[in-house]
Amino acid sequence: MQVRVLGAAAGGGFPQWNAASAACRRARNGDPAAKPATQASIAVSADGRRWVLVNAAPDLRQQIEATPPLHPQAALRSSPIAAIVLTNADVDAVAGLLHLREGTPFALYAHERVLRVLDGNPIFDVVNRAIVPRRQIEPGGRAVLADAAGASLDLALEAFLAPGKLPLYLEGQPGRALDTAALDGDTLGLELDAGAGRLVYLANCARLDDAMLERVAGADLLFLDGTLWRDDEMIVQGVGAKTGRRMGHISMSGPEGAIARLRDVPVGRRVFIHVNNTNPALLADSPERAELERAGWEVAFDGMELRL
Ligand code: MLT
Ligand code: MN
């Protein structure tokens, strides 16, 4: 399996449009230790020709142009993007679908609750359902992904329910109670394999409970929620009132954080993704980056290439 990181940052990207933090200013000034990053997404392929995207970030158009294997080649109107799997309906996971409205087929996979959000928003009908089939993911079931015409992409998917919450823009809607660690399909983790190793993508996760650790154990390649370094980071930096927990995200550090919880869990390669612009570990020269690297972790970057 070939894997490309299309975007490594959390919602808002790095630098974020309205952020004047020292880190964002360093990114804007071209500091090599503060590399800009687009919003989280990866592309995977069994054959290097037909690609499956995990999520459709708002930056998708830019991500495609930065990734030669995703450029159209076969016909005047065509794309190597054969399918997209959505892990949730947050803006940073679905807004990129609007870039793909020019009448080229691909298959769209999502949990029923996410499909319901798309179905309820007519703007997504610009992605023509007649040529872009919407397919429901059954968590716990294993399925071989297929393109719009039903041809196998030689990639197996098993999705699992991850602790997470409904999208921010649905909070407070009647009948939609806020539970920041619900297990109801608003947030999925993904296991993908092409016959030689297992990739686990868990970029939105509110809690690393034992069930999540079991899912992650034995993965050859793990992409994990790296939103925050510490739970109160946005409050301490004076840029927000919410903790990571309130936003449905674990932190890297601390006793309940990813580094500690996964210390004894066997994983081949462990990579943080969906890293927020407030997270000091985004900066290649930070003590936090050095600490996570000492613990065997990496931080994804746009254009990162991996193989399984
Ligand atoms: C998140 O990951 O918490 C969301 O992307 C937040 C948002 O929608 O802005
Ligand atoms: Mn997000």
XYZ file of C-alpha atoms and ligand atoms in Angstrom:
318
model
C 0.000 0.000 0.000
C 1.249 3.457 -0.881
C 0.315 6.259 1.474
C 0.610 10.024 1.008
C -0.218 12.579 3.640
C -2.219 15.258 1.842
C -2.672 17.400 4.938
C -1.300 17.143 8.464
C -3.030 19.997 10.287
C -6.261 20.165 12.251
C -9.238 22.292 11.227
C -8.072 25.771 10.250
C -4.708 24.540 8.964
C -1.304 26.002 9.746
C -1.070 28.939 9.685
C -4.748 29.554 10.392
C -6.263 32.548 8.606
C -7.025 34.538 11.784
C -4.107 33.411 13.960
C -1.267 35.801 14.784
C 0.542 33.465 17.187
C 4.329 33.283 17.120
C 4.075 29.843 15.504
C 1.766 31.053 12.728
C 3.964 34.080 12.105
C 6.976 31.795 11.810
C 5.090 29.692 9.257
C 4.178 32.782 7.235
C 7.789 33.959 7.308
C 9.045 30.728 5.745
C 10.769 29.408 8.862
C 11.862 25.839 7.948
C 10.997 24.613 11.469
C 7.399 25.896 11.090
C 6.254 24.361 7.812
C 2.733 25.301 6.688
C 0.275 22.407 6.687
C -3.151 21.912 5.136
C -6.094 20.231 6.852
C -5.897 16.539 7.657
C -6.282 13.939 4.936
C -4.353 10.992 3.543
C -4.422 9.193 0.186
C -3.850 5.446 -0.047
C -3.446 3.156 -3.038
C -2.832 -0.535 -3.612
C -1.471 -0.049 -7.133
C -0.269 3.564 -7.327
C -2.863 4.301 -10.027
C -6.224 4.352 -8.250
C -6.342 6.277 -5.000
C -8.651 6.359 -2.011
C -8.784 9.544 0.033
C -9.531 9.543 3.705
C -11.678 12.666 4.058
C -12.094 15.607 1.724
C -10.434 18.585 3.383
C -11.335 22.171 2.474
C -7.811 22.340 0.981
C -8.407 19.412 -1.374
C -7.893 21.358 -4.594
C -4.474 22.549 -3.391
C -3.659 19.068 -2.064
C -4.397 17.477 -5.453
C -2.184 19.954 -7.274
C 0.645 19.287 -4.780
C 0.388 15.511 -5.346
C 1.339 14.367 -8.890
C -0.204 10.853 -8.544
C -3.584 12.566 -8.072
C -3.338 14.572 -11.297
C -5.646 13.546 -14.145
C -3.872 11.465 -16.764
C -6.133 8.872 -18.342
C -8.529 11.133 -20.227
C -9.244 14.814 -20.745
C -11.713 14.646 -17.877
C -10.627 12.027 -15.354
C -9.069 11.540 -11.940
C -7.022 8.874 -10.164
C -9.265 9.528 -7.132
C -11.478 6.442 -7.201
C -13.089 6.689 -3.759
C -13.324 8.861 -0.676
C -13.950 7.525 2.821
C -15.284 10.020 5.359
C -14.566 9.576 9.060
C -16.963 12.313 10.216
C -18.943 15.294 8.959
C -16.797 18.095 10.390
C -16.069 20.962 8.007
C -12.435 19.871 7.728
C -13.527 16.385 6.596
C -16.278 17.133 4.075
C -15.920 20.668 2.666
C -13.471 19.427 0.021
C -16.255 17.458 -1.640
C -17.411 20.760 -3.117
C -14.162 20.887 -5.138
C -15.124 17.621 -6.854
C -18.265 18.879 -8.558
C -17.203 18.682 -12.179
C -18.888 15.441 -13.177
C -16.136 12.858 -12.712
C -17.134 9.629 -10.955
C -15.798 8.352 -7.657
C -17.375 6.418 -4.800
C -18.202 8.062 -1.493
C -18.174 5.967 1.693
C -19.447 7.181 5.066
C -21.371 6.180 8.146
C -25.130 6.542 7.901
C -25.075 9.544 10.262
C -22.570 11.344 8.085
C -24.513 10.460 4.931
C -27.575 11.950 6.607
C -25.717 15.237 7.116
C -24.713 15.287 3.443
C -28.224 14.341 2.348
C -29.641 17.142 4.486
C -27.401 19.788 2.924
C -28.419 20.354 -0.703
C -25.122 22.117 -1.493
C -23.528 18.637 -1.547
C -25.832 17.701 -4.418
C -23.333 19.508 -6.654
C -21.506 16.188 -6.377
C -23.896 14.387 -8.657
C -25.269 11.254 -6.973
C -25.944 9.705 -10.380
C -22.196 9.349 -10.929
C -20.902 9.546 -7.344
C -22.631 6.744 -5.425
C -22.973 7.290 -1.688
C -22.251 4.030 0.118
C -22.943 3.325 3.748
C -20.155 2.016 5.958
C -21.172 -0.648 8.480
C -18.819 -0.379 11.476
C -17.296 -3.720 12.380
C -17.823 -5.123 8.897
C -15.009 -5.654 6.466
C -15.513 -4.538 2.872
C -13.307 -4.259 -0.172
C -13.491 -0.699 -1.470
C -14.673 -0.243 -5.033
C -14.760 2.619 -7.506
C -17.992 4.199 -8.733
C -18.489 1.429 -11.295
C -18.011 -1.271 -8.641
C -14.493 -2.363 -9.652
C -12.381 -3.495 -6.694
C -9.635 -1.133 -5.550
C -7.862 -4.037 -3.805
C -8.081 -2.213 -0.482
C -10.059 -3.655 2.420
C -11.721 -1.338 4.908
C -12.951 -2.094 8.384
C -14.334 0.932 10.178
C -14.922 1.107 13.912
C -16.821 3.482 16.166
C -14.525 5.969 17.861
C -15.391 8.146 20.858
C -16.278 11.524 19.414
C -18.966 14.106 19.075
C -21.285 15.459 16.440
C -19.988 18.250 14.177
C -19.598 21.664 15.777
C -22.266 23.206 13.525
C -24.860 20.669 14.755
C -24.237 21.286 18.445
C -27.364 22.712 20.029
C -29.740 21.525 17.297
C -32.976 20.060 18.653
C -32.679 16.362 19.383
C -28.891 16.394 19.110
C -27.528 16.107 22.637
C -23.881 16.956 23.099
C -21.837 13.995 24.257
C -18.181 14.659 23.585
C -17.257 10.981 23.681
C -20.318 9.327 22.161
C -19.943 6.066 20.233
C -22.736 6.591 17.772
C -21.131 6.798 14.346
C -20.440 10.531 14.194
C -16.756 9.593 14.390
C -15.099 6.569 12.844
C -11.657 5.066 13.032
C -10.504 3.153 9.957
C -8.441 0.046 9.379
C -7.162 -0.286 5.822
C -5.117 -3.052 4.296
C -3.938 -4.119 0.887
C -2.717 -7.542 1.940
C 0.622 -6.518 3.447
C 0.158 -4.698 6.684
C -2.568 -2.797 8.462
C -2.984 0.961 8.527
C -5.117 2.488 11.281
C -6.439 6.038 10.862
C -7.855 7.545 14.036
C -7.558 11.288 13.660
C -10.621 12.257 15.697
C -10.726 10.547 19.046
C -12.064 11.872 22.338
C -10.690 9.136 24.569
C -8.116 6.381 24.306
C -10.095 3.743 26.142
C -9.131 0.077 26.154
C -11.242 -0.636 23.061
C -9.276 1.953 21.093
C -5.963 0.550 22.321
C -7.055 -2.903 21.148
C -7.875 -1.517 17.701
C -4.531 0.179 17.437
C -2.470 -2.731 18.778
C -0.527 -4.495 16.061
C -1.036 -1.794 13.437
C 1.909 -1.473 11.092
C 1.142 2.195 10.560
C -0.945 4.368 12.835
C -2.208 7.872 12.163
C -3.491 9.211 15.461
C -5.296 12.339 16.625
C -2.531 14.839 17.412
C -4.754 17.878 17.824
C -3.326 19.217 21.062
C -0.207 18.833 23.138
C -2.153 19.457 26.342
C -5.866 19.555 27.082
C -6.049 23.215 28.185
C -3.690 24.527 25.527
C -6.148 26.841 23.792
C -7.247 28.354 27.108
C -3.664 28.858 28.297
C -2.730 30.503 24.990
C -5.757 32.789 25.227
C -7.254 31.731 21.890
C -10.281 29.734 22.968
C -12.444 28.651 25.882
C -12.601 24.932 25.125
C -10.503 22.078 26.364
C -9.467 19.342 23.994
C -11.912 17.013 25.727
C -14.748 19.443 25.037
C -13.745 19.466 21.370
C -13.694 15.661 21.224
C -9.930 15.296 21.039
C -7.266 13.554 23.071
C -3.941 15.254 23.799
C -0.436 14.041 23.112
C 0.888 14.574 26.643
C -0.416 13.810 30.121
C -1.365 10.548 31.841
C -4.427 10.022 29.592
C -2.586 11.332 26.535
C -1.541 9.361 23.482
C 2.141 9.058 24.274
C 1.508 7.586 27.732
C -1.481 5.424 26.774
C 0.290 3.853 23.808
C 3.691 3.440 25.433
C 3.341 -0.341 25.730
C 1.035 -0.914 22.771
C 2.864 -2.556 19.859
C 2.616 -0.387 16.730
C 4.986 -0.348 13.748
C 5.112 3.324 12.945
C 3.205 5.891 15.009
C 2.395 9.202 13.361
C 0.419 12.138 14.737
C -1.925 13.855 12.301
C -4.665 16.523 12.608
C -2.259 18.712 14.574
C -3.680 22.041 15.678
C -1.868 25.304 15.050
C -1.666 25.809 18.838
C 0.239 22.556 19.352
C 3.930 23.301 19.971
C 4.839 19.867 18.592
C 4.077 21.235 15.111
C 7.339 23.139 15.410
C 10.299 20.973 14.437
C 12.590 22.725 16.925
C 10.301 22.581 19.980
C 11.063 20.608 23.166
C 7.655 18.955 22.756
C 8.646 17.621 19.314
C 11.886 16.263 20.774
C 9.928 14.604 23.580
C 7.488 12.820 21.280
C 10.295 11.686 19.002
C 12.133 10.219 21.976
C 8.940 8.250 22.665
C 8.983 6.828 19.130
C 6.434 9.145 17.513
C 6.532 11.194 14.308
C 4.501 14.205 13.236
C 2.951 13.984 9.775
C 3.714 16.683 7.221
C 2.120 17.573 3.901
C 3.652 15.401 1.191
C 4.895 12.688 3.577
C 5.170 9.381 1.708
C 4.926 5.982 3.396
C 4.690 2.400 2.206
C 3.223 -0.753 3.731
C -12.488 19.323 15.099
O -11.649 18.525 14.687
O -12.739 19.443 16.318
C -13.239 20.144 14.113
O -12.566 20.150 12.895
C -13.509 21.504 14.614
C -14.186 22.353 13.591
O -15.114 21.898 12.919
O -13.779 23.519 13.440
Mn -11.039 18.524 12.741
